[in-house]
Short mmCIF file of C-alpha atoms in Angstrom, two decimals:
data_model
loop_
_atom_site.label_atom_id
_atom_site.label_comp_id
_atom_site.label_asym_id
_atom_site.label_seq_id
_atom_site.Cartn_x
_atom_site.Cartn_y
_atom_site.Cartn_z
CA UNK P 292 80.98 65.50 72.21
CA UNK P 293 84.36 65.01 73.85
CA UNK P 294 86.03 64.89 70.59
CA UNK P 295 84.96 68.31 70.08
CA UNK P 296 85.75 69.35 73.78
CA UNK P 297 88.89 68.32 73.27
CA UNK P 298 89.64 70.21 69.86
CA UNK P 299 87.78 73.52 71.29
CA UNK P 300 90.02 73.38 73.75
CA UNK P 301 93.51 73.17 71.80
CA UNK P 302 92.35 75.45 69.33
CA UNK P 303 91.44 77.70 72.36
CA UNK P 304 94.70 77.23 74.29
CA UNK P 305 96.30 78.29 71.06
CA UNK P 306 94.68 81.58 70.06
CA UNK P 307 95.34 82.41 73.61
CA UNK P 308 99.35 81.71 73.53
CA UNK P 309 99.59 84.07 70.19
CA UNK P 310 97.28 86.72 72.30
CA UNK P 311 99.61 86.42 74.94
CA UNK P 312 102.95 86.32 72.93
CA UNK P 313 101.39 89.68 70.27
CA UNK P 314 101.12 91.78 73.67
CA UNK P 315 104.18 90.68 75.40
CA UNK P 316 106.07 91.67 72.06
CA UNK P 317 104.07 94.77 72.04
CA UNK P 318 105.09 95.31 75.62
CA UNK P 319 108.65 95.16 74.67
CA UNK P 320 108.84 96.91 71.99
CA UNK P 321 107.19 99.94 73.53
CA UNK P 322 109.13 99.73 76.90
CA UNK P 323 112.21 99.83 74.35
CA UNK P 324 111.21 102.81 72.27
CA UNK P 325 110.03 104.83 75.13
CA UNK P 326 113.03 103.91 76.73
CA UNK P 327 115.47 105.32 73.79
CA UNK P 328 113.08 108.47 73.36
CA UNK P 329 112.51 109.79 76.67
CA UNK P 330 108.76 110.51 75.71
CA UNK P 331 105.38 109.16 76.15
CA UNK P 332 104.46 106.52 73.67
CA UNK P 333 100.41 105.79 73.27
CA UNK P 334 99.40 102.73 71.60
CA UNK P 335 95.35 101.83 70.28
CA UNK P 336 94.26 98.73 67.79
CA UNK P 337 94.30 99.81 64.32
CA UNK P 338 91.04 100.29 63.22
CA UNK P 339 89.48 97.21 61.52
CA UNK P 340 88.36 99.60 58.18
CA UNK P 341 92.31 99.86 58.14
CA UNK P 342 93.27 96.17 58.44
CA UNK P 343 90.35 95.29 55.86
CA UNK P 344 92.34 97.38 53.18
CA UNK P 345 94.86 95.12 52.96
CA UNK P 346 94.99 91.85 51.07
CA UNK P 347 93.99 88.97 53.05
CA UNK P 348 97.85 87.31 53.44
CA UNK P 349 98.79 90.59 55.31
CA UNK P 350 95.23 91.16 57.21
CA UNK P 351 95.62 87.74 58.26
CA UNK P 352 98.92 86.95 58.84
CA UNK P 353 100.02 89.74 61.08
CA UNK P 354 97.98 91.50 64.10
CA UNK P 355 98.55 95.37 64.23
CA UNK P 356 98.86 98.10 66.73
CA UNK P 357 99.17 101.56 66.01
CA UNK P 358 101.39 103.97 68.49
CA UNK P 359 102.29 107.58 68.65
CA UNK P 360 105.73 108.19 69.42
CA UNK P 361 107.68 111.90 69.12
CA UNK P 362 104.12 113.35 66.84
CA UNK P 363 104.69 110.45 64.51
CA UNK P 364 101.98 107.39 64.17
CA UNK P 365 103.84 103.89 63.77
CA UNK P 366 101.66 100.92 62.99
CA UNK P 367 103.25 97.62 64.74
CA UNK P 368 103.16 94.81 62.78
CA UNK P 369 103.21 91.16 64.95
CA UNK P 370 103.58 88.40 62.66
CA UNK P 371 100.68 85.61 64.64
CA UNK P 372 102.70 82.51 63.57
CA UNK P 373 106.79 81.93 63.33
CA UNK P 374 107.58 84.15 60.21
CA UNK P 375 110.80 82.79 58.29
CA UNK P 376 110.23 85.15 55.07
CA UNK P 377 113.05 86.38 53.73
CA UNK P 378 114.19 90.19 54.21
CA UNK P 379 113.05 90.64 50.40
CA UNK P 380 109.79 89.19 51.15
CA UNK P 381 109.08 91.52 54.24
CA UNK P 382 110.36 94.57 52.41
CA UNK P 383 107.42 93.87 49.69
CA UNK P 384 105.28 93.32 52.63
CA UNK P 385 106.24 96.41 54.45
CA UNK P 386 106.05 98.36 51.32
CA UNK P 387 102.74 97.65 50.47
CA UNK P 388 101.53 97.44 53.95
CA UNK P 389 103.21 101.33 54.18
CA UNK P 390 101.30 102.03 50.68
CA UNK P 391 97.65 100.98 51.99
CA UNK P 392 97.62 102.60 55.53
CA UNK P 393 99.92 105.70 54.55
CA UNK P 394 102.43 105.85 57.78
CA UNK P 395 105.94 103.92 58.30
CA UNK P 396 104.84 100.22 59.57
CA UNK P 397 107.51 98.28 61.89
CA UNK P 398 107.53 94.15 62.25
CA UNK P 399 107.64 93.03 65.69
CA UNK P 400 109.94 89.97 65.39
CA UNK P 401 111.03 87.22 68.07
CA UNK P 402 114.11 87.05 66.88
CA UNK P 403 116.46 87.35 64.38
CA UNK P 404 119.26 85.44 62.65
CA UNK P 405 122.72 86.98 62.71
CA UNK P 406 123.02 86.48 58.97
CA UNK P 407 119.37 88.16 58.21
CA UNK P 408 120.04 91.25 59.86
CA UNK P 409 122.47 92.71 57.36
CA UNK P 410 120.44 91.49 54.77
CA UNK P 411 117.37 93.37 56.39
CA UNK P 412 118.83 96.88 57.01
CA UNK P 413 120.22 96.43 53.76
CA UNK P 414 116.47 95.80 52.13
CA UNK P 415 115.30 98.96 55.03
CA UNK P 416 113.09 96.85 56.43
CA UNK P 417 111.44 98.73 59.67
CA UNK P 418 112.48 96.11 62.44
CA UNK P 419 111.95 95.55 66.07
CA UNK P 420 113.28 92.42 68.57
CA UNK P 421 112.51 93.77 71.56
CA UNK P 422 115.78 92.95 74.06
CA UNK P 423 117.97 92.93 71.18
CA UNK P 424 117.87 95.26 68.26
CA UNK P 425 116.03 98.21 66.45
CA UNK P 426 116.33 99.56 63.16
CA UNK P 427 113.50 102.01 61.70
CA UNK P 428 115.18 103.34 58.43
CA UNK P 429 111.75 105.19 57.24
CA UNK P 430 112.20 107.48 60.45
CA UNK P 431 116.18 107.66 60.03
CA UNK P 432 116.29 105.78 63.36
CA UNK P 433 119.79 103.58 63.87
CA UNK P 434 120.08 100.12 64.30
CA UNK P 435 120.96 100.23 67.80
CA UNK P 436 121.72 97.29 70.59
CA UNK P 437 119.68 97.16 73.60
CA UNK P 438 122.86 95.90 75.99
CA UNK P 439 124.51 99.01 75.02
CA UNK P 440 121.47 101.47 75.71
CA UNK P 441 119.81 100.18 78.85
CA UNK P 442 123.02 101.16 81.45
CA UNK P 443 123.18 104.50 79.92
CA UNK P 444 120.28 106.37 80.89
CA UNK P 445 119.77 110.27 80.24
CA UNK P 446 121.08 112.60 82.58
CA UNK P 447 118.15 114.89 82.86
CA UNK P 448 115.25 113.39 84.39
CA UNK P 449 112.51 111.76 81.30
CA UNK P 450 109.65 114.25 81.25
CA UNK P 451 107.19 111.13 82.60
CA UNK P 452 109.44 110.59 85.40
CA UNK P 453 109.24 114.57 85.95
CA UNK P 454 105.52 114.07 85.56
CA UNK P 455 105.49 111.34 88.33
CA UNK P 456 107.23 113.51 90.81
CA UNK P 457 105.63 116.62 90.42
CA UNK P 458 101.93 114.45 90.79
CA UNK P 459 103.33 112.85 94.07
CA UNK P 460 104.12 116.89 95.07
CA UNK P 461 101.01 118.37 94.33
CA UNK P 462 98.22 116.00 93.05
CA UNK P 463 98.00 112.76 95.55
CA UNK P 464 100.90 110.62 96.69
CA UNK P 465 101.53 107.51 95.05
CA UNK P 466 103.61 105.95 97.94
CA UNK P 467 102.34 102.23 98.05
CA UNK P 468 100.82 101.79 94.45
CA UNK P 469 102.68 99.47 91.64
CA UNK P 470 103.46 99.95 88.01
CA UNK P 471 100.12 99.11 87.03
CA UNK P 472 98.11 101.27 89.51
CA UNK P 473 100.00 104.05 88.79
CA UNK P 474 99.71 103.47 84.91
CA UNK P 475 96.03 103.76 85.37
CA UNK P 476 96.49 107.16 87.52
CA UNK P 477 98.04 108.39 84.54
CA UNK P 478 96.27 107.35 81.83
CA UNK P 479 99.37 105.79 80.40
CA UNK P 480 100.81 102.92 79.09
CA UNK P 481 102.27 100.16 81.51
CA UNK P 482 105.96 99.60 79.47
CA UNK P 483 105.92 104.00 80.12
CA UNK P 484 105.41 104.37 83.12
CA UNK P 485 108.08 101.28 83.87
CA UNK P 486 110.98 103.18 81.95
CA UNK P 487 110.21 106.45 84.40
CA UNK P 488 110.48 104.21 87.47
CA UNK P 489 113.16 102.75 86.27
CA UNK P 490 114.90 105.97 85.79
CA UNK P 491 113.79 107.42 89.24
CA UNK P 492 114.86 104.13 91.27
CA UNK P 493 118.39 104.09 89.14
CA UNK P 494 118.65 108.40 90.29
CA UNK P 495 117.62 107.30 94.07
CA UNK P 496 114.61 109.38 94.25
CA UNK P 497 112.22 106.20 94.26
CA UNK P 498 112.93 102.42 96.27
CA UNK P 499 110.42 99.58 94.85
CA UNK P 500 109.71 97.26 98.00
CA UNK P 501 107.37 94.19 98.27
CA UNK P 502 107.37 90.92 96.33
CA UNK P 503 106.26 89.90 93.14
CA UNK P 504 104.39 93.33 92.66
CA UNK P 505 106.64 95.72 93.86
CA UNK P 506 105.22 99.15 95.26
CA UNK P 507 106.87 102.19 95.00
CA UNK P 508 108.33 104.32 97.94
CA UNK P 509 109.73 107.76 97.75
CA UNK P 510 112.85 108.19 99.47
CA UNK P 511 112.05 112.31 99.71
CA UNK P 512 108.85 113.98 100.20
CA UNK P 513 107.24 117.51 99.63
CA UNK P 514 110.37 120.10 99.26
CA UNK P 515 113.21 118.11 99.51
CA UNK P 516 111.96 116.15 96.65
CA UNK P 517 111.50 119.13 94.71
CA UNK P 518 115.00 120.75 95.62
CA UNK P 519 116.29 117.53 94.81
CA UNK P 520 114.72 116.98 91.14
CA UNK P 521 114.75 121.08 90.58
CA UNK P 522 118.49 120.57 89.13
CA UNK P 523 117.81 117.54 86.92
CA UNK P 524 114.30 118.56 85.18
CA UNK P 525 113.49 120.77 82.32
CA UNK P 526 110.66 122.90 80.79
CA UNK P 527 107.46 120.85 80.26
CA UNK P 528 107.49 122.84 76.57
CA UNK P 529 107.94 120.55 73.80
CA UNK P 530 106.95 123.44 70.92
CA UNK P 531 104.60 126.99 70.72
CA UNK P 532 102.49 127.40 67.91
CA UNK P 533 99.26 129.57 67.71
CA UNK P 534 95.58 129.31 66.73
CA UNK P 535 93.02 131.73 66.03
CA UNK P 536 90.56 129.96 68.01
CA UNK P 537 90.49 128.92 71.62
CA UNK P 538 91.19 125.12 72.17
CA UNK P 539 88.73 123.07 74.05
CA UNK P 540 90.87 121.23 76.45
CA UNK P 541 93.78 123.77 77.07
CA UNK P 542 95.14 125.18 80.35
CA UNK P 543 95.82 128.73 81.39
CA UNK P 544 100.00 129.22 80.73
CA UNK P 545 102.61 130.90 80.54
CA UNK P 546 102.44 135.02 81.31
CA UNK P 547 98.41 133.60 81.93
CA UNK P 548 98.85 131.66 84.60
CA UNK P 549 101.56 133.50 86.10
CA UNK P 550 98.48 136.35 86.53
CA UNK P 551 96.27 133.84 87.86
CA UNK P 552 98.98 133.25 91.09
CA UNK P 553 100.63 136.15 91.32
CA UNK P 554 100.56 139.86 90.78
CA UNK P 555 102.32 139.95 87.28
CA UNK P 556 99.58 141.43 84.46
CA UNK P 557 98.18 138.92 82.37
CA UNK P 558 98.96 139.03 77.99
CA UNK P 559 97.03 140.76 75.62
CA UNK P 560 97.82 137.02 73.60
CA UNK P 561 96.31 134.16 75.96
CA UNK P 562 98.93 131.84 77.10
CA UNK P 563 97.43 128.24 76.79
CA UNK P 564 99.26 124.94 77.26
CA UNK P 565 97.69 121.58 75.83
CA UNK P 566 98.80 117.92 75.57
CA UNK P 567 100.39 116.02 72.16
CA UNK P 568 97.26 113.95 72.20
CA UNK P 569 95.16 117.29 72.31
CA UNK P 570 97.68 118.98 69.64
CA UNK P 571 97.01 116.13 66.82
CA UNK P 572 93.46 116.16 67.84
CA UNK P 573 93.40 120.02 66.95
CA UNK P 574 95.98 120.04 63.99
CA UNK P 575 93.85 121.87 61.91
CA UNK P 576 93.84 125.11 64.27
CA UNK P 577 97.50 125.41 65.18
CA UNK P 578 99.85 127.02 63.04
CA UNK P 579 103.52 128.20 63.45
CA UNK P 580 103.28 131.65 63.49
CA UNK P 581 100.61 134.10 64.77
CA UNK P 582 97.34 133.65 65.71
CA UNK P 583 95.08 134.79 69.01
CA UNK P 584 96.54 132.82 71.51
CA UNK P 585 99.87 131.23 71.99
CA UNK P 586 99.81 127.28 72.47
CA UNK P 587 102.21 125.40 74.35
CA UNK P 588 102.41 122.08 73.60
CA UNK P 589 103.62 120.31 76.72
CA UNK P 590 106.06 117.00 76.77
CA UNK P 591 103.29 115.49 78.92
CA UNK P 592 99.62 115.96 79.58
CA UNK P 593 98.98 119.24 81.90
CA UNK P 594 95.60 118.17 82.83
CA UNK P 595 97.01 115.52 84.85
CA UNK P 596 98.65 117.75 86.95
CA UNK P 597 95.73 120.98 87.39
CA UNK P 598 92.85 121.10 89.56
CA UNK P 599 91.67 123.96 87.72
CA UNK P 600 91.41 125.95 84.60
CA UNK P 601 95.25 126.61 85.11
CA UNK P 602 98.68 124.35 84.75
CA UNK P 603 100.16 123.44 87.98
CA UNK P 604 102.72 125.95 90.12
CA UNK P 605 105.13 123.82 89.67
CA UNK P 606 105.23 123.12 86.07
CA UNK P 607 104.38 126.49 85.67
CA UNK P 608 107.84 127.67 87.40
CA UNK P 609 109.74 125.56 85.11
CA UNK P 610 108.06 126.55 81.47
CA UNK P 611 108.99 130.50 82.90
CA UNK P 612 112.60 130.33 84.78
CA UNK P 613 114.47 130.90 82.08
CA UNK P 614 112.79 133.93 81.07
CA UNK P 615 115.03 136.83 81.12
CA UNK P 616 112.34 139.45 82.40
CA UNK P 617 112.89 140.64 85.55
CA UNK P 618 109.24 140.93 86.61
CA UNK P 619 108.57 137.13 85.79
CA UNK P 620 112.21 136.05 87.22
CA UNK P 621 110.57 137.51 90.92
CA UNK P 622 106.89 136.22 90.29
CA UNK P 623 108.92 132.44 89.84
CA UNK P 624 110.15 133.37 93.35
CA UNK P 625 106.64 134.07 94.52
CA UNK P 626 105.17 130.71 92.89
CA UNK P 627 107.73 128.78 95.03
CA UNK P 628 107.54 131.10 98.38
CA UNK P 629 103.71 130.31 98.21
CA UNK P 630 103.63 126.86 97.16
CA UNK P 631 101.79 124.76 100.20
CA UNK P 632 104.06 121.98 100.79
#
């Protein structure tokens, strides 16, 4: 009986290192490509009737993830045991993993020799080692070195880090909550909400204080924040398209919503904004151009933002401020002048 014990327990202790070590690399590797994107990035198991497909060396040698990043679907592929294939033998791996679940698949790797890695971009093998290098040929994405990308953050403030400050504005402060916490506020991914903190503490709009689970603290609350951030966000419009048909989980918009707070005349063509996530869900409907109603696809999700049946004021002043009519240019004004701070 101890025997046993004794071998349940190592072969215990060792499913749960390669647990541990598939989502730390999937950790990385997300927290890097949201970092060098700017956007969201969603990630969900791929589905078992997926992984069954493939033959059992691949099904059983790797674990897999699938994530959305920029409306594209990546499957992550984590090797479970030290993988020393050569770049010929994961480009026949790749390719037939790419054949069986139809979408670009990217190995997750630990490392990488300096020697390999020519030989690998040469072979365009999709590759990942998160802190070091990334090289996604099938999506025309560079080879690229994380020491050179890290200091050099965007300018313009990552539309999750705009999301964060206009939800501490509007929707609830989140003055005293940590990465995690506010990953679950969001409905997000840890390693994506860490890249927008990390952006806002680099600008000086955020401190992190405490100890070993740091807690954020804005430095500037209600409107100073927002004339502080006003100059370094950007429309939350990622694309328009149209549909025929009215979309479930959309948000008044645009010219809409504008009616809805202030005196300008609402559309003939509904203005409705929805998320990515919602977009993909409801593919089939959208098209590029005409249709009943005009959809906004927003950078992040609008929902977390509304109380209502309409996008927030202040989201709703940056989709419209650019507009050159002269009517909407003073109802912006109004949006602001009666915002409740």
């Amino acid at each position: 009986m101890l025997v046993n014990d004794i071998i349940f327990n190592f072969a215990h202790n060792i499913m749960c290192d390669i647990m541990c070590k598939m989502g730390y690399n999937i950790d990385n590797a997300v927290s890097y490509l949201a970092e060098l994107t700017g956007s969201e990035i969603t990630t969900t198991p791929t589905a078992k009737r997926e992984v069954d497909k493939l033959p059992m060396a691949l099904s059983s040698g790797y674990s897999f993830c699938d994530i959305d990043m920029s409306n594209t679907t990546l499957t992550l592929a984590i090797p479970k045991e030290e993988d020393d294939n050569s770049p010929m033998q994961l480009s026949k791996r790749q390719e037939k993993m790419m054949d069986i679940l139809g979408r670009p698949v990217v190995f997750v790797l630990d490392r990488i020799e300096s020697y390999n890695l020519t030989r690998l971009t040469r072979a365009r093998v999709n590759i990942v080692v998160p802190g070091k290098v990334i090289f996604i040929p099938s999506l025309m994405m560079v080879l690229r070195d994380i020491k050179s990308t890290t200091k050099e953050m965007p300018e313009k403030m990552p539309p999750v880090a705009q999301l964060l400050v206009l939800y501490h504005i509007q929707a609830g402060r989140l003055d005293g909550m940590n990465t995690a916490r506010i990953a679950d506020v969001m409905g997000m991914a840890y390693p994506t909400i860490n890249v927008a903190l990390r952006w806002l503490v680099k600008n000086e709009f955020v401190t992190l204080v405490g100890g070993k689970e740091k807690q954020v603290s804005f430095i500037f609350q209600g409107k100073e924040l927002w004339e502080k951030a006003l100059p370094l966000m950007s429309s939350p419009i990622e694309r328009t398209v149209y549909s025929d048909e009215a979309i479930v989980d959309g948000l008044s918009a645009g010219e809409t919503a504008m009616g809805h707070y202030t005196m300008l005349a609402e559309p003939t063509t509904p203005v409705v904004a929805i998320s990515k996530a919602t977009a993909k869900t409801n593919e089939a409907l959208l098209n590029k151009q005409h249709g009943d109603y005009r959809i906004e696809i927003w950078k992040y999700n609008p929902a977390i933002l509304s109380k209502g049946e309409h996008v927030d004021r202040l989201s709703l002043y940056l989709s419209m401020k650019d507009c050159d009519d002269e009517r909407v240019q003073k109802e912006c004004d109004t949006l602001i002048d009666e915002m409740k701070w």
